[in-house]
Amino acid sequence: MEMVIMNKKGLTISIILEAESANYGDSIRNSSVLKKIVRKDNKNYSYISRQALRYSIVKLLGWDNTPIEAKGSGSQKVAQFAPDATIKEYPEIDLFGYMKTSEGDSANTRNAVVRLSNAISLEEYKGDTDYLTNMGLAKRKNLDNSIVKSEIHRSLYGYTISIDLDLVGIDKETEISNEEKAKRINDFLEAVEYLYRDIRGRRENLAPVFVIGGIYNRKNPYFEHRLSLKKNDLNLSAIKDILIDEEVKKNTSVGVLKGIFNNEEEIIRDLNAKTIKGVFDELEGKVNEYYQSN
């Protein structure tokens, strides 16, 4: 049986959001291709990479000011965080980690204490495409149109966030105050609650339409890969099985945005779901409580 260390806590939430064409991969000539994976049913599912989610979160928070330096020589130079950048001044490297290298020294690394999964679509990509032209500009000079083809996919997406609360704000001999630790995590949660992504002239709303999770003694991302749809019903079977564990059940909160899922009433009744804001407010309160008691 796993030993549970009571003063060590992990926060995990799994989220469903709705978005359209929020992350592209490589372009092939005049075609823009969505990032996709193939699942066990041999169907294609688009996804938003964890790097894209991180980029949007950091930008929204204004944390994209950590100093950067180019390391290496010639064409082998790579961008890295500056060696003198510390977690005390820069929340980005506190929560998401870093690797710093200096000539003649081994790499100095910090593992991420906030981990994001890819946001994978819960609905199949069926090959929809959009054709774009620059006719509006071309006509001004009687020039030929340029035609671009883009894959498009509007879907619900699921992803998971895992936070190691007792590692926040601690890096070797450096440690920030518990008040600042709580502020950084709660700022992060607020950004997730109201997240958006700017892409190709659009602003996509990445705010949750469903959220489940809490703060637990075991640092397990309980609901990762457990969110699925059947038509437009949220599958509750796997969620209910996880909630058989009383420790998990008593610490889990569920939030749902009304008007999204066909089985909305079942979600509210069987999972005791509240509003999305209600869940985030509750989590922020528990984060404050945790750091005040440590």
Tab-separated table of C-alpha atoms in Angstrom:
chain	number	residue	atom	x	y	z
A	1	MET	CA	0.000	0.000	0.000
A	2	GLU	CA	1.262	3.515	-0.862
A	3	MET	CA	2.433	5.565	2.102
A	4	VAL	CA	0.582	8.884	2.205
A	5	ILE	CA	2.581	11.843	3.546
A	6	MET	CA	-0.081	14.128	4.959
A	7	ASN	CA	1.794	17.440	4.722
A	8	LYS	CA	2.710	16.897	1.064
A	9	LYS	CA	0.042	17.929	-1.398
A	10	GLY	CA	-0.586	17.828	-5.127
A	11	LEU	CA	-3.182	19.796	-7.041
A	12	THR	CA	-4.618	18.237	-10.172
A	13	ILE	CA	-7.479	19.316	-12.406
A	14	SER	CA	-8.726	17.869	-15.667
A	15	ILE	CA	-10.450	20.275	-18.011
A	16	ILE	CA	-12.681	20.158	-21.058
A	17	LEU	CA	-12.703	23.226	-23.308
A	18	GLU	CA	-14.219	24.010	-26.689
A	19	ALA	CA	-12.057	25.443	-29.465
A	20	GLU	CA	-11.564	25.568	-33.212
A	21	SER	CA	-8.314	24.924	-35.065
A	22	ALA	CA	-6.139	26.112	-32.190
A	23	ASN	CA	-2.770	24.528	-33.064
A	24	TYR	CA	-1.152	23.889	-36.449
A	25	GLY	CA	1.904	21.800	-37.257
A	26	ASP	CA	4.053	21.887	-40.377
A	27	SER	CA	2.769	23.505	-43.570
A	28	ILE	CA	3.011	21.563	-46.840
A	29	ARG	CA	3.283	23.985	-49.747
A	30	ASN	CA	0.062	26.003	-49.511
A	31	SER	CA	-1.635	23.682	-46.992
A	32	SER	CA	-1.750	24.255	-43.227
A	33	VAL	CA	-2.006	20.997	-41.272
A	34	LEU	CA	-3.481	20.652	-37.796
A	35	LYS	CA	-1.554	18.808	-35.113
A	36	LYS	CA	-3.182	15.363	-34.940
A	37	ILE	CA	-2.804	11.916	-33.425
A	38	VAL	CA	-4.387	8.571	-34.302
A	39	ARG	CA	-6.115	6.716	-31.476
A	40	LYS	CA	-6.841	2.991	-31.016
A	41	ASP	CA	-10.030	3.345	-33.091
A	42	ASN	CA	-7.820	4.348	-36.075
A	43	LYS	CA	-9.461	7.782	-36.175
A	44	ASN	CA	-7.736	11.166	-36.277
A	45	TYR	CA	-7.981	13.570	-33.350
A	46	SER	CA	-6.568	17.084	-33.383
A	47	TYR	CA	-4.740	18.390	-30.350
A	48	ILE	CA	-3.377	21.550	-28.770
A	49	SER	CA	0.155	20.880	-27.581
A	50	ARG	CA	1.169	21.435	-23.968
A	51	GLN	CA	3.775	23.904	-25.272
A	52	ALA	CA	1.019	25.952	-26.928
A	53	LEU	CA	-1.025	25.921	-23.710
A	54	ARG	CA	2.012	26.975	-21.692
A	55	TYR	CA	2.793	29.784	-24.149
A	56	SER	CA	-0.744	31.159	-23.897
A	57	ILE	CA	-0.807	30.919	-20.090
A	58	VAL	CA	2.589	32.597	-19.635
A	59	LYS	CA	1.682	35.368	-22.082
A	60	LEU	CA	-1.685	35.996	-20.423
A	61	LEU	CA	0.018	36.278	-17.016
A	62	GLY	CA	2.734	38.613	-18.323
A	63	TRP	CA	5.377	36.159	-17.168
A	64	ASP	CA	7.147	36.084	-20.545
A	65	ASN	CA	9.874	38.472	-19.325
A	66	THR	CA	12.448	35.965	-18.037
A	67	PRO	CA	15.850	36.936	-19.522
A	68	ILE	CA	17.025	34.763	-22.407
A	69	GLU	CA	20.520	34.157	-23.796
A	70	ALA	CA	21.804	32.320	-26.860
A	71	LYS	CA	24.138	29.487	-25.895
A	72	GLY	CA	26.449	27.505	-28.166
A	73	SER	CA	28.451	28.528	-31.199
A	74	GLY	CA	27.703	29.280	-34.820
A	75	SER	CA	24.571	27.637	-36.158
A	76	GLN	CA	24.359	25.485	-33.016
A	77	LYS	CA	23.211	28.344	-30.785
A	78	VAL	CA	20.014	27.738	-28.840
A	79	ALA	CA	17.876	30.034	-26.708
A	80	GLN	CA	18.066	29.346	-22.977
A	81	PHE	CA	17.121	31.147	-19.802
A	82	ALA	CA	19.899	33.423	-18.562
A	83	PRO	CA	22.130	31.847	-15.880
A	84	ASP	CA	21.436	34.674	-13.404
A	85	ALA	CA	17.624	34.424	-13.746
A	86	THR	CA	16.203	33.000	-10.517
A	87	ILE	CA	12.804	31.734	-9.408
A	88	LYS	CA	12.613	34.574	-6.871
A	89	GLU	CA	12.195	37.207	-9.595
A	90	TYR	CA	10.659	35.110	-12.379
A	91	PRO	CA	7.546	32.950	-11.782
A	92	GLU	CA	7.847	31.359	-15.238
A	93	ILE	CA	10.943	29.338	-14.339
A	94	ASP	CA	9.607	28.641	-10.861
A	95	LEU	CA	6.508	26.882	-12.171
A	96	PHE	CA	7.715	25.559	-15.532
A	97	GLY	CA	11.370	24.824	-14.833
A	98	TYR	CA	14.543	25.582	-16.760
A	99	MET	CA	17.789	24.278	-18.191
A	100	LYS	CA	20.848	26.546	-18.095
A	101	THR	CA	24.256	25.672	-19.462
A	102	SER	CA	27.571	27.474	-19.067
A	103	GLU	CA	30.766	26.756	-20.980
A	104	GLY	CA	32.744	24.048	-19.215
A	105	ASP	CA	29.976	23.286	-16.724
A	106	SER	CA	27.268	20.659	-16.690
A	107	ALA	CA	23.671	21.732	-17.240
A	108	ASN	CA	21.826	23.343	-14.339
A	109	THR	CA	18.211	22.204	-14.438
A	110	ARG	CA	14.965	22.621	-12.549
A	111	ASN	CA	12.053	20.275	-13.191
A	112	ALA	CA	8.645	21.786	-13.807
A	113	VAL	CA	6.382	21.856	-10.766
A	114	VAL	CA	3.385	22.657	-12.990
A	115	ARG	CA	2.854	20.034	-15.671
A	116	LEU	CA	0.423	20.249	-18.569
A	117	SER	CA	-0.772	17.480	-20.849
A	118	ASN	CA	-1.685	17.978	-24.489
A	119	ALA	CA	-5.313	18.991	-24.992
A	120	ILE	CA	-6.655	16.196	-27.202
A	121	SER	CA	-9.938	16.514	-29.055
A	122	LEU	CA	-12.817	14.397	-27.790
A	123	GLU	CA	-14.441	14.449	-31.221
A	124	GLU	CA	-13.009	12.903	-34.400
A	125	TYR	CA	-11.387	15.054	-37.071
A	126	LYS	CA	-13.149	14.216	-40.333
A	127	GLY	CA	-11.085	16.130	-42.867
A	128	ASP	CA	-12.817	19.520	-42.941
A	129	THR	CA	-10.824	22.199	-44.774
A	130	ASP	CA	-11.079	25.892	-45.499
A	131	TYR	CA	-9.778	27.692	-48.593
A	132	LEU	CA	-8.434	31.207	-48.218
A	133	THR	CA	-7.422	33.781	-50.799
A	134	ASN	CA	-5.936	37.252	-50.758
A	135	MET	CA	-8.499	38.516	-53.288
A	136	GLY	CA	-9.150	41.711	-51.331
A	137	LEU	CA	-5.547	42.820	-51.735
A	138	ALA	CA	-4.940	41.288	-55.165
A	139	LYS	CA	-7.838	43.170	-56.773
A	140	ARG	CA	-6.328	46.494	-55.772
A	141	LYS	CA	-3.534	45.903	-58.280
A	142	ASN	CA	-5.260	43.392	-60.610
A	143	LEU	CA	-2.927	40.648	-59.413
A	144	ASP	CA	-3.555	36.902	-59.290
A	145	ASN	CA	-5.000	35.423	-56.098
A	146	SER	CA	-2.936	33.272	-53.795
A	147	ILE	CA	-4.887	30.276	-52.497
A	148	VAL	CA	-4.183	28.619	-49.149
A	149	LYS	CA	-5.858	25.505	-47.758
A	150	SER	CA	-6.209	25.056	-43.991
A	151	GLU	CA	-7.497	22.075	-42.068
A	152	ILE	CA	-10.206	23.118	-39.597
A	153	HIS	CA	-11.715	21.313	-36.638
A	154	ARG	CA	-14.106	22.552	-33.980
A	155	SER	CA	-14.260	20.201	-31.016
A	156	LEU	CA	-14.274	19.699	-27.284
A	157	TYR	CA	-10.745	19.067	-25.963
A	158	GLY	CA	-9.560	17.485	-22.718
A	159	TYR	CA	-6.324	18.138	-20.842
A	160	THR	CA	-4.881	17.835	-17.331
A	161	ILE	CA	-2.837	20.084	-15.055
A	162	SER	CA	-0.732	18.651	-12.201
A	163	ILE	CA	0.978	20.875	-9.610
A	164	ASP	CA	3.450	19.713	-6.939
A	165	LEU	CA	2.504	22.262	-4.281
A	166	ASP	CA	5.377	21.560	-1.874
A	167	LEU	CA	8.012	22.243	-4.571
A	168	VAL	CA	6.687	25.657	-5.595
A	169	GLY	CA	9.075	28.511	-4.806
A	170	ILE	CA	11.982	26.337	-3.653
A	171	ASP	CA	15.152	25.984	-5.730
A	172	LYS	CA	18.314	24.853	-3.944
A	173	GLU	CA	19.165	27.622	-1.448
A	174	THR	CA	16.458	29.978	-2.742
A	175	GLU	CA	12.962	30.004	-1.247
A	176	ILE	CA	10.186	32.576	-1.583
A	177	SER	CA	7.525	33.334	1.012
A	178	ASN	CA	4.455	31.108	1.380
A	179	GLU	CA	2.324	34.144	0.574
A	180	GLU	CA	4.083	34.531	-2.771
A	181	LYS	CA	3.830	30.781	-3.450
A	182	ALA	CA	0.052	30.948	-2.974
A	183	LYS	CA	-0.195	34.051	-5.157
A	184	ARG	CA	1.686	32.410	-8.036
A	185	ILE	CA	-0.488	29.298	-8.011
A	186	ASN	CA	-3.709	31.289	-7.706
A	187	ASP	CA	-2.621	33.641	-10.506
A	188	PHE	CA	-1.942	30.550	-12.618
A	189	LEU	CA	-5.392	29.086	-11.808
A	190	GLU	CA	-7.090	32.365	-12.706
A	191	ALA	CA	-5.270	32.392	-16.048
A	192	VAL	CA	-6.493	28.846	-16.750
A	193	GLU	CA	-10.047	29.832	-15.776
A	194	TYR	CA	-10.068	32.656	-18.344
A	195	LEU	CA	-7.562	31.305	-20.862
A	196	TYR	CA	-7.557	32.287	-24.531
A	197	ARG	CA	-5.228	31.788	-27.471
A	198	ASP	CA	-4.447	34.207	-30.311
A	199	ILE	CA	-3.971	32.332	-33.573
A	200	ARG	CA	-4.195	33.417	-37.217
A	201	GLY	CA	-6.203	36.566	-36.634
A	202	ARG	CA	-8.605	34.847	-34.224
A	203	ARG	CA	-8.887	34.850	-30.463
A	204	GLU	CA	-9.967	31.371	-29.348
A	205	ASN	CA	-11.668	31.044	-25.972
A	206	LEU	CA	-9.926	28.212	-24.081
A	207	ALA	CA	-11.853	28.691	-20.846
A	208	PRO	CA	-13.148	25.443	-19.294
A	209	VAL	CA	-16.656	24.142	-19.948
A	210	PHE	CA	-16.040	21.256	-17.506
A	211	VAL	CA	-13.502	20.898	-14.703
A	212	ILE	CA	-12.842	18.173	-12.140
A	213	GLY	CA	-10.108	17.887	-9.530
A	214	GLY	CA	-8.784	19.100	-6.214
A	215	ILE	CA	-5.874	18.996	-3.777
A	216	TYR	CA	-4.851	15.511	-2.673
A	217	ASN	CA	-2.350	13.688	-0.479
A	218	ARG	CA	-1.355	11.499	-3.426
A	219	LYS	CA	0.137	13.471	-6.288
A	220	ASN	CA	-1.699	11.498	-8.958
A	221	PRO	CA	-3.431	13.121	-11.965
A	222	TYR	CA	-6.546	11.066	-11.213
A	223	PHE	CA	-8.739	12.178	-14.097
A	224	GLU	CA	-6.156	12.352	-16.888
A	225	HIS	CA	-7.291	10.290	-19.923
A	226	ARG	CA	-10.613	9.620	-18.142
A	227	LEU	CA	-12.733	12.247	-19.920
A	228	SER	CA	-14.583	11.065	-23.013
A	229	LEU	CA	-17.749	11.714	-24.997
A	230	LYS	CA	-20.443	9.470	-26.398
A	231	LYS	CA	-22.162	11.623	-28.963
A	232	ASN	CA	-22.602	14.753	-26.833
A	233	ASP	CA	-22.897	12.995	-23.476
A	234	LEU	CA	-19.982	13.184	-21.060
A	235	ASN	CA	-19.063	9.613	-20.101
A	236	LEU	CA	-19.404	9.413	-16.320
A	237	SER	CA	-18.500	5.736	-15.819
A	238	ALA	CA	-14.729	6.162	-15.435
A	239	ILE	CA	-15.177	9.256	-13.252
A	240	LYS	CA	-17.541	7.430	-10.884
A	241	ASP	CA	-15.123	4.512	-10.614
A	242	ILE	CA	-12.325	6.867	-9.532
A	243	LEU	CA	-14.612	8.483	-6.953
A	244	ILE	CA	-15.124	5.120	-5.210
A	245	ASP	CA	-11.925	6.033	-3.338
A	246	GLU	CA	-13.268	8.040	-0.394
A	247	GLU	CA	-10.116	10.151	-0.038
A	248	VAL	CA	-10.401	11.175	-3.671
A	249	LYS	CA	-14.144	11.747	-3.492
A	250	LYS	CA	-14.084	14.046	-0.457
A	251	ASN	CA	-11.397	16.262	-2.019
A	252	THR	CA	-12.832	16.426	-5.548
A	253	SER	CA	-14.836	19.335	-6.923
A	254	VAL	CA	-16.691	19.338	-10.244
A	255	GLY	CA	-17.810	22.292	-12.318
A	256	VAL	CA	-19.839	22.424	-15.530
A	257	LEU	CA	-20.938	25.176	-17.880
A	258	LYS	CA	-24.625	24.804	-18.642
A	259	GLY	CA	-25.790	24.242	-22.199
A	260	ILE	CA	-22.792	22.215	-23.413
A	261	PHE	CA	-23.480	18.544	-22.633
A	262	ASN	CA	-26.670	16.613	-23.366
A	263	ASN	CA	-26.472	14.872	-19.980
A	264	GLU	CA	-25.982	18.093	-18.047
A	265	GLU	CA	-28.619	17.200	-15.450
A	266	GLU	CA	-26.941	13.840	-14.796
A	267	ILE	CA	-23.554	15.544	-14.358
A	268	ILE	CA	-24.989	17.990	-11.822
A	269	ARG	CA	-26.909	15.272	-9.951
A	270	ASP	CA	-24.380	12.420	-9.922
A	271	LEU	CA	-21.187	14.468	-9.531
A	272	ASN	CA	-22.646	17.256	-7.402
A	273	ALA	CA	-21.373	19.722	-10.003
A	274	LYS	CA	-21.320	23.455	-9.373
A	275	THR	CA	-20.297	26.364	-11.589
A	276	ILE	CA	-16.823	26.580	-13.134
A	277	LYS	CA	-16.133	29.727	-11.120
A	278	GLY	CA	-17.265	27.957	-7.954
A	279	VAL	CA	-14.613	25.264	-8.435
A	280	PHE	CA	-11.790	27.728	-9.106
A	281	ASP	CA	-12.784	29.882	-6.132
A	282	GLU	CA	-12.745	26.751	-3.959
A	283	LEU	CA	-9.335	25.675	-5.257
A	284	GLU	CA	-7.851	29.108	-4.660
A	285	GLY	CA	-9.143	29.023	-1.078
A	286	LYS	CA	-7.585	25.598	-0.514
A	287	VAL	CA	-4.263	26.780	-1.965
A	288	ASN	CA	-4.231	29.683	0.505
A	289	GLU	CA	-5.099	27.318	3.339
A	290	TYR	CA	-2.323	24.895	2.410
A	291	TYR	CA	0.420	27.518	2.332
A	292	GLN	CA	-0.828	29.224	5.497
A	293	SER	CA	-0.556	25.915	7.372
A	294	ASN	CA	2.994	25.087	6.227
